[in-house]
Amino acid sequence: MDRDLVTIADIKGREEAEKLFWLADDIKAEEAKEQSIKRYTSGYANTLRRKQVAMLFFEPSTRTRFSFESSVNKLGGKKLAMSSSSSSSTVKGESIEDTVRTIMGYADAIVMRHSEDDAVRRAASVSEVPVINAGSGTAHHPTQSLLDVYTLRKLKDKIDGLSIAVLGDLKHGRTTHSLVELLSLYEDIKVYGFAPKGLEMPEEYIDSMSRKGIKYTTCENFEDIPRDVDALYSTRIQRERFECTGVKEEDYRIDAKRLSRFSQGTLVMHPLPRNGELSTDIDNDPRAVYFKQAHNGVPVRQAILCNLIGNER
Ligand code: NCD
């Protein structure tokens, strides 16, 4: 991996993605051993010893922030965090660049989320410590995609040859953008897109998918999604990012009735938080894996931190 993880392009091919998945599995296995064998300490418990990771979240976050913090704790590191996005000097007009030039003197890595597409890239360009993108604007969310693909790989045993339907706000949803970029490192992938009018996948991502060998199909109706698709990846409408009038989740809501048309192998995924697009009446269906997916954020983010700033074991 490059020194930073700002976009999927910082991951050097599928070999590097696979290495991270292997590392995530190994960390999990070591922790399970620690719980079952008395006086055994996980081989990764000191990987971030004496390391501090700054959490710069300029947008709300539950899963990404908590799973990063949990990852730092489990690896023996310490986190530096601001209490809320309004508690940093950016509200006094300080630039991202100056904020990062300051924080890099206090921390060994910076995890950053921001509402602007290129804020994290700008941060990385001035930082002397690794910068990890925890979600930037509508464009990138690479660590989410790594945990999404890790989850798919665990539950489907492979990524090559999978077909995935992405649903919802494909225009502003950074998780779907990074997801298709990560999937394009694999072979023979089919992606179906179903979005409310006006929120379709931007042309630049469709073009990039076709250049990289992903077969992308736009669905006009929910019923156009094949019943044997390997995963339905639903997303919420990003209401905070645009003037949203007249867009409703009903057309693409997944509920028990709609899910009944799909095969037993069709996983239901979602980066969360959900709004009306994912009915709670499917929560107990074994195909609904969104909380499992969220929990996989910990081993995957541990692997990313080990890779970027881990001490030699
Ligand atoms: C997503 C995000 O922040 O982009 N959440 C997450 O990180 N799991 C999805 C969203 O906000 O809709």
GROMACS .gro file of C-alpha atoms and ligand atoms in nm:
model
  325
    1MET     CA    1   0.000   0.000   0.000
    2ASP     CA    2   0.112   0.356  -0.053
    3ARG     CA    3   0.200   0.541   0.264
    4ASP     CA    4  -0.158   0.674   0.278
    5LEU     CA    5  -0.496   0.518   0.210
    6VAL     CA    6  -0.691   0.798   0.043
    7THR     CA    7  -0.853   0.613  -0.247
    8ILE     CA    8  -0.874   0.256  -0.375
    9ALA     CA    9  -0.591   0.347  -0.615
   10ASP     CA   10  -0.357   0.342  -0.313
   11ILE     CA   11  -0.409  -0.035  -0.292
   12LYS     CA   12  -0.161  -0.207  -0.517
   13GLY     CA   13  -0.380  -0.457  -0.698
   14ARG     CA   14  -0.580  -0.751  -0.575
   15GLU     CA   15  -0.269  -0.914  -0.422
   16GLU     CA   16  -0.249  -0.630  -0.173
   17ALA     CA   17  -0.622  -0.639  -0.101
   18GLU     CA   18  -0.595  -1.014  -0.044
   19LYS     CA   19  -0.296  -0.961   0.188
   20LEU     CA   20  -0.505  -0.725   0.400
   21PHE     CA   21  -0.788  -0.980   0.415
   22TRP     CA   22  -0.542  -1.251   0.517
   23LEU     CA   23  -0.403  -1.021   0.788
   24ALA     CA   24  -0.756  -0.941   0.913
   25ASP     CA   25  -0.826  -1.316   0.938
   26ASP     CA   26  -0.498  -1.378   1.119
   27ILE     CA   27  -0.566  -1.098   1.370
   28LYS     CA   28  -0.911  -1.244   1.437
   29ALA     CA   29  -0.769  -1.594   1.480
   30GLU     CA   30  -0.502  -1.472   1.722
   31GLU     CA   31  -0.763  -1.287   1.929
   32ALA     CA   32  -0.982  -1.598   1.942
   33LYS     CA   33  -0.678  -1.796   2.064
   34GLU     CA   34  -0.615  -1.533   2.331
   35GLN     CA   35  -0.968  -1.580   2.461
   36SER     CA   36  -0.943  -1.957   2.473
   37ILE     CA   37  -0.588  -2.003   2.608
   38LYS     CA   38  -0.510  -1.868   2.952
   39ARG     CA   39  -0.219  -1.625   2.982
   40TYR     CA   40  -0.175  -1.611   2.605
   41THR     CA   41  -0.144  -1.262   2.457
   42SER     CA   42  -0.255  -1.208   2.101
   43GLY     CA   43   0.039  -1.177   1.865
   44TYR     CA   44  -0.095  -0.840   1.760
   45ALA     CA   45  -0.163  -0.690   2.103
   46ASN     CA   46   0.148  -0.470   2.091
   47THR     CA   47   0.151  -0.390   1.722
   48LEU     CA   48   0.061  -0.027   1.791
   49ARG     CA   49   0.245   0.001   2.123
   50ARG     CA   50   0.355   0.364   2.176
   51LYS     CA   51   0.162   0.468   1.865
   52GLN     CA   52  -0.105   0.735   1.865
   53VAL     CA   53  -0.374   0.767   1.603
   54ALA     CA   54  -0.561   1.096   1.560
   55MET     CA   55  -0.929   1.075   1.471
   56LEU     CA   56  -1.032   1.380   1.270
   57PHE     CA   57  -1.401   1.341   1.201
   58PHE     CA   58  -1.556   1.651   1.046
   59GLU     CA   59  -1.877   1.459   0.970
   60PRO     CA   60  -2.090   1.235   1.192
   61SER     CA   61  -1.983   0.873   1.224
   62THR     CA   62  -2.078   0.573   1.435
   63ARG     CA   63  -1.938   0.258   1.275
   64THR     CA   64  -1.627   0.397   1.111
   65ARG     CA   65  -1.514   0.592   1.414
   66PHE     CA   66  -1.593   0.329   1.676
   67SER     CA   67  -1.438   0.049   1.474
   68PHE     CA   68  -1.121   0.251   1.416
   69GLU     CA   69  -1.104   0.333   1.787
   70SER     CA   70  -1.166  -0.029   1.880
   71SER     CA   71  -0.894  -0.134   1.635
   72VAL     CA   72  -0.641   0.106   1.787
   73ASN     CA   73  -0.724  -0.016   2.139
   74LYS     CA   74  -0.698  -0.383   2.046
   75LEU     CA   75  -0.357  -0.330   1.887
   76GLY     CA   76  -0.222  -0.160   2.198
   77GLY     CA   77  -0.220   0.195   2.061
   78LYS     CA   78  -0.382   0.515   2.182
   79LYS     CA   79  -0.622   0.744   2.005
   80LEU     CA   80  -0.638   1.123   2.000
   81ALA     CA   81  -0.983   1.252   1.927
   82MET     CA   82  -1.175   1.576   1.920
   83SER     CA   83  -1.505   1.568   2.100
   84SER     CA   84  -1.703   1.689   1.798
   85SER     CA   85  -1.641   1.828   1.453
   86SER     CA   86  -1.704   2.180   1.586
   87SER     CA   87  -1.430   2.150   1.848
   88SER     CA   88  -1.136   2.186   1.609
   89SER     CA   89  -0.986   2.519   1.501
   90THR     CA   90  -1.125   2.472   1.149
   91VAL     CA   91  -1.432   2.654   1.286
   92LYS     CA   92  -1.199   2.951   1.347
   93GLY     CA   93  -1.106   2.940   0.982
   94GLU     CA   94  -0.797   2.720   1.004
   95SER     CA   95  -0.727   2.532   0.682
   96ILE     CA   96  -0.720   2.153   0.655
   97GLU     CA   97  -0.353   2.182   0.563
   98ASP     CA   98  -0.260   2.377   0.877
   99THR     CA   99  -0.470   2.147   1.096
  100VAL     CA  100  -0.287   1.845   0.959
  101ARG     CA  101   0.058   2.007   0.977
  102THR     CA  102  -0.016   2.057   1.347
  103ILE     CA  103  -0.171   1.720   1.429
  104MET     CA  104   0.110   1.527   1.255
  105GLY     CA  105   0.338   1.644   1.533
  106TYR     CA  106   0.119   1.470   1.789
  107ALA     CA  107   0.022   1.146   1.617
  108ASP     CA  108   0.168   0.857   1.417
  109ALA     CA  109  -0.129   0.841   1.179
  110ILE     CA  110  -0.438   1.046   1.101
  111VAL     CA  111  -0.781   0.898   1.030
  112MET     CA  112  -0.993   1.163   0.864
  113ARG     CA  113  -1.353   1.208   0.745
  114HIS     CA  114  -1.465   1.521   0.566
  115SER     CA  115  -1.758   1.644   0.358
  116GLU     CA  116  -1.537   1.767   0.072
  117ASP     CA  117  -1.430   1.519  -0.195
  118ASP     CA  118  -1.063   1.616  -0.196
  119ALA     CA  119  -1.009   1.720   0.168
  120VAL     CA  120  -0.839   1.395   0.268
  121ARG     CA  121  -0.615   1.403  -0.039
  122ARG     CA  122  -0.512   1.757   0.054
  123ALA     CA  123  -0.442   1.642   0.409
  124ALA     CA  124  -0.227   1.354   0.284
  125SER     CA  125  -0.032   1.584   0.054
  126VAL     CA  126   0.102   1.788   0.349
  127SER     CA  127   0.115   1.519   0.616
  128GLU     CA  128   0.439   1.348   0.713
  129VAL     CA  129   0.244   1.068   0.884
  130PRO     CA  130   0.007   0.828   0.705
  131VAL     CA  131  -0.345   0.959   0.641
  132ILE     CA  132  -0.635   0.715   0.621
  133ASN     CA  133  -0.955   0.823   0.451
  134ALA     CA  134  -1.260   0.748   0.668
  135GLY     CA  135  -1.497   0.891   0.404
  136SER     CA  136  -1.453   1.200   0.186
  137GLY     CA  137  -1.748   1.381   0.033
  138THR     CA  138  -1.938   1.182  -0.227
  139ALA     CA  139  -1.624   1.031  -0.375
  140HIS     CA  140  -1.429   0.789  -0.158
  141HIS     CA  141  -1.463   0.554   0.135
  142PRO     CA  142  -1.190   0.297   0.079
  143THR     CA  143  -1.186   0.133   0.424
  144GLN     CA  144  -1.562   0.071   0.397
  145SER     CA  145  -1.511  -0.101   0.062
  146LEU     CA  146  -1.236  -0.318   0.205
  147LEU     CA  147  -1.469  -0.438   0.479
  148ASP     CA  148  -1.751  -0.484   0.227
  149VAL     CA  149  -1.538  -0.700   0.000
  150TYR     CA  150  -1.389  -0.883   0.300
  151THR     CA  151  -1.746  -0.965   0.408
  152LEU     CA  152  -1.841  -1.085   0.059
  153ARG     CA  153  -1.529  -1.297   0.038
  154LYS     CA  154  -1.597  -1.460   0.376
  155LEU     CA  155  -1.956  -1.541   0.292
  156LYS     CA  156  -1.912  -1.631  -0.076
  157ASP     CA  157  -1.560  -1.780  -0.059
  158LYS     CA  158  -1.456  -1.580  -0.363
  159ILE     CA  159  -1.496  -1.246  -0.538
  160ASP     CA  160  -1.423  -1.337  -0.901
  161GLY     CA  161  -1.744  -1.406  -1.090
  162LEU     CA  162  -1.979  -1.241  -0.837
  163SER     CA  163  -2.280  -1.030  -0.936
  164ILE     CA  164  -2.381  -0.742  -0.711
  165ALA     CA  165  -2.675  -0.505  -0.729
  166VAL     CA  166  -2.610  -0.157  -0.588
  167LEU     CA  167  -2.923   0.030  -0.486
  168GLY     CA  168  -3.012   0.377  -0.368
  169ASP     CA  169  -2.829   0.706  -0.403
  170LEU     CA  170  -2.563   0.599  -0.650
  171LYS     CA  171  -2.489   0.961  -0.736
  172HIS     CA  172  -2.377   1.081  -0.394
  173GLY     CA  173  -2.302   0.749  -0.223
  174ARG     CA  174  -1.927   0.728  -0.168
  175THR     CA  175  -1.950   0.370  -0.047
  176THR     CA  176  -2.080   0.250  -0.385
  177HIS     CA  177  -1.815   0.449  -0.571
  178SER     CA  178  -1.525   0.299  -0.379
  179LEU     CA  179  -1.692  -0.043  -0.388
  180VAL     CA  180  -1.701  -0.062  -0.767
  181GLU     CA  181  -1.342   0.061  -0.780
  182LEU     CA  182  -1.228  -0.215  -0.545
  183LEU     CA  183  -1.434  -0.480  -0.728
  184SER     CA  184  -1.266  -0.380  -1.052
  185LEU     CA  185  -0.945  -0.542  -0.923
  186TYR     CA  186  -1.125  -0.876  -0.962
  187GLU     CA  187  -1.237  -1.077  -1.266
  188ASP     CA  188  -1.573  -1.135  -1.427
  189ILE     CA  189  -1.777  -0.906  -1.198
  190LYS     CA  190  -2.129  -0.799  -1.285
  191VAL     CA  191  -2.283  -0.490  -1.124
  192TYR     CA  192  -2.652  -0.396  -1.151
  193GLY     CA  193  -2.747  -0.041  -1.057
  194PHE     CA  194  -3.094   0.063  -0.944
  195ALA     CA  195  -3.139   0.424  -0.829
  196PRO     CA  196  -3.426   0.671  -0.786
  197LYS     CA  197  -3.454   0.909  -1.083
  198GLY     CA  198  -3.175   1.164  -1.081
  199LEU     CA  199  -2.957   0.964  -0.840
  200GLU     CA  200  -2.807   0.724  -1.095
  201MET     CA  201  -2.442   0.615  -1.097
  202PRO     CA  202  -2.231   0.897  -1.249
  203GLU     CA  203  -2.097   0.834  -1.600
  204GLU     CA  204  -1.734   0.855  -1.485
  205TYR     CA  205  -1.781   0.544  -1.267
  206ILE     CA  206  -1.972   0.359  -1.539
  207ASP     CA  207  -1.693   0.437  -1.789
  208SER     CA  208  -1.425   0.333  -1.545
  209MET     CA  209  -1.608   0.005  -1.474
  210SER     CA  210  -1.634  -0.073  -1.843
  211ARG     CA  211  -1.264   0.006  -1.897
  212LYS     CA  212  -1.171  -0.229  -1.615
  213GLY     CA  213  -1.391  -0.516  -1.729
  214ILE     CA  214  -1.692  -0.487  -1.497
  215LYS     CA  215  -2.020  -0.546  -1.677
  216TYR     CA  216  -2.256  -0.270  -1.555
  217THR     CA  217  -2.631  -0.285  -1.617
  218THR     CA  218  -2.870  -0.003  -1.528
  219CYS     CA  219  -3.203  -0.139  -1.398
  220GLU     CA  220  -3.518   0.063  -1.467
  221ASN     CA  221  -3.725  -0.132  -1.213
  222PHE     CA  222  -3.653  -0.323  -0.898
  223GLU     CA  223  -3.782  -0.634  -1.076
  224ASP     CA  224  -3.502  -0.605  -1.335
  225ILE     CA  225  -3.247  -0.718  -1.076
  226PRO     CA  226  -3.182  -1.089  -1.140
  227ARG     CA  227  -3.319  -1.316  -0.867
  228ASP     CA  228  -2.991  -1.504  -0.830
  229VAL     CA  229  -2.771  -1.197  -0.777
  230ASP     CA  230  -2.502  -1.269  -0.514
  231ALA     CA  231  -2.566  -0.953  -0.311
  232LEU     CA  232  -2.803  -0.661  -0.288
  233TYR     CA  233  -2.595  -0.366  -0.164
  234SER     CA  234  -2.843  -0.103  -0.050
  235THR     CA  235  -2.757   0.256   0.047
  236ARG     CA  236  -2.949   0.547   0.192
  237ILE     CA  237  -3.036   0.870   0.013
  238GLN     CA  238  -2.762   1.119   0.109
  239ARG     CA  239  -3.011   1.391   0.204
  240GLU     CA  240  -2.748   1.611   0.367
  241ARG     CA  241  -2.556   1.641   0.040
  242PHE     CA  242  -2.817   1.787  -0.197
  243GLU     CA  243  -3.152   1.961  -0.222
  244CYS     CA  244  -3.368   1.652  -0.191
  245THR     CA  245  -3.729   1.696  -0.287
  246GLY     CA  246  -3.965   1.426  -0.403
  247VAL     CA  247  -3.717   1.138  -0.372
  248LYS     CA  248  -3.858   0.844  -0.180
  249GLU     CA  249  -3.710   0.518  -0.062
  250GLU     CA  250  -4.025   0.313  -0.135
  251ASP     CA  251  -3.924   0.225  -0.491
  252TYR     CA  252  -3.612   0.048  -0.382
  253ARG     CA  253  -3.702  -0.058  -0.029
  254ILE     CA  254  -3.601  -0.414   0.049
  255ASP     CA  255  -3.859  -0.583   0.269
  256ALA     CA  256  -3.954  -0.944   0.335
  257LYS     CA  257  -4.194  -0.954   0.039
  258ARG     CA  258  -3.940  -0.816  -0.208
  259LEU     CA  259  -3.662  -1.034  -0.067
  260SER     CA  260  -3.873  -1.349  -0.112
  261ARG     CA  261  -3.817  -1.326  -0.490
  262PHE     CA  262  -3.440  -1.366  -0.447
  263SER     CA  263  -3.243  -1.686  -0.412
  264GLN     CA  264  -3.125  -1.825  -0.079
  265GLY     CA  265  -2.773  -1.718  -0.171
  266THR     CA  266  -2.855  -1.348  -0.216
  267LEU     CA  267  -2.693  -1.151   0.067
  268VAL     CA  268  -2.841  -0.820   0.180
  269MET     CA  269  -2.568  -0.569   0.256
  270HIS     CA  270  -2.574  -0.204   0.357
  271PRO     CA  271  -2.298   0.026   0.491
  272LEU     CA  272  -2.551   0.168   0.743
  273PRO     CA  273  -2.702   0.389   0.873
  274ARG     CA  274  -3.029   0.284   0.713
  275ASN     CA  275  -3.342   0.489   0.663
  276GLY     CA  276  -3.657   0.359   0.498
  277GLU     CA  277  -3.475   0.164   0.225
  278LEU     CA  278  -3.416  -0.141   0.440
  279SER     CA  279  -3.715  -0.275   0.628
  280THR     CA  280  -3.653  -0.415   0.975
  281ASP     CA  281  -3.875  -0.712   0.883
  282ILE     CA  282  -3.576  -0.877   0.714
  283ASP     CA  283  -3.338  -0.836   1.009
  284ASN     CA  284  -3.372  -1.199   1.117
  285ASP     CA  285  -3.337  -1.339   0.766
  286PRO     CA  286  -2.999  -1.520   0.749
  287ARG     CA  287  -2.931  -1.338   0.421
  288ALA     CA  288  -2.933  -1.000   0.601
  289VAL     CA  289  -2.565  -0.951   0.688
  290TYR     CA  290  -2.536  -0.573   0.742
  291PHE     CA  291  -2.450  -0.591   1.111
  292LYS     CA  292  -2.197  -0.868   1.047
  293GLN     CA  293  -2.057  -0.639   0.778
  294ALA     CA  294  -2.030  -0.349   1.025
  295HIS     CA  295  -1.853  -0.574   1.277
  296ASN     CA  296  -1.600  -0.681   1.015
  297GLY     CA  297  -1.486  -0.319   1.021
  298VAL     CA  298  -1.269  -0.398   1.323
  299PRO     CA  299  -1.038  -0.673   1.187
  300VAL     CA  300  -1.015  -0.499   0.849
  301ARG     CA  301  -0.923  -0.163   1.003
  302GLN     CA  302  -0.680  -0.339   1.237
  303ALA     CA  303  -0.513  -0.488   0.927
  304ILE     CA  304  -0.493  -0.144   0.763
  305LEU     CA  305  -0.335   0.012   1.074
  306CYS     CA  306  -0.088  -0.278   1.110
  307ASN     CA  307   0.008  -0.239   0.748
  308LEU     CA  308   0.063   0.137   0.766
  309ILE     CA  309   0.211   0.197   1.112
  310GLY     CA  310   0.246  -0.141   1.285
  311ASN     CA  311   0.562  -0.228   1.479
  312GLU     CA  312   0.748  -0.537   1.365
  313ARG     CA  313   0.610  -0.839   1.552
  314NCD     C1  314  -2.149   0.552   0.522
  314NCD     C2  315  -2.071   0.682   0.501
  314NCD     O1  316  -2.042   0.752   0.595
  314NCD     O2  317  -2.040   0.705   0.386
  314NCD     N1  318  -2.149   0.504   0.650
  314NCD     C3  319  -2.043   0.431   0.695
  314NCD     O3  320  -1.930   0.476   0.697
  314NCD     N2  321  -2.067   0.305   0.734
  314NCD     C4  322  -2.281   0.552   0.457
  314NCD     C5  323  -2.376   0.666   0.474
  314NCD     O4  324  -2.353   0.761   0.546
  314NCD     O5  325  -2.481   0.657   0.412
   0.00000   0.00000   0.00000
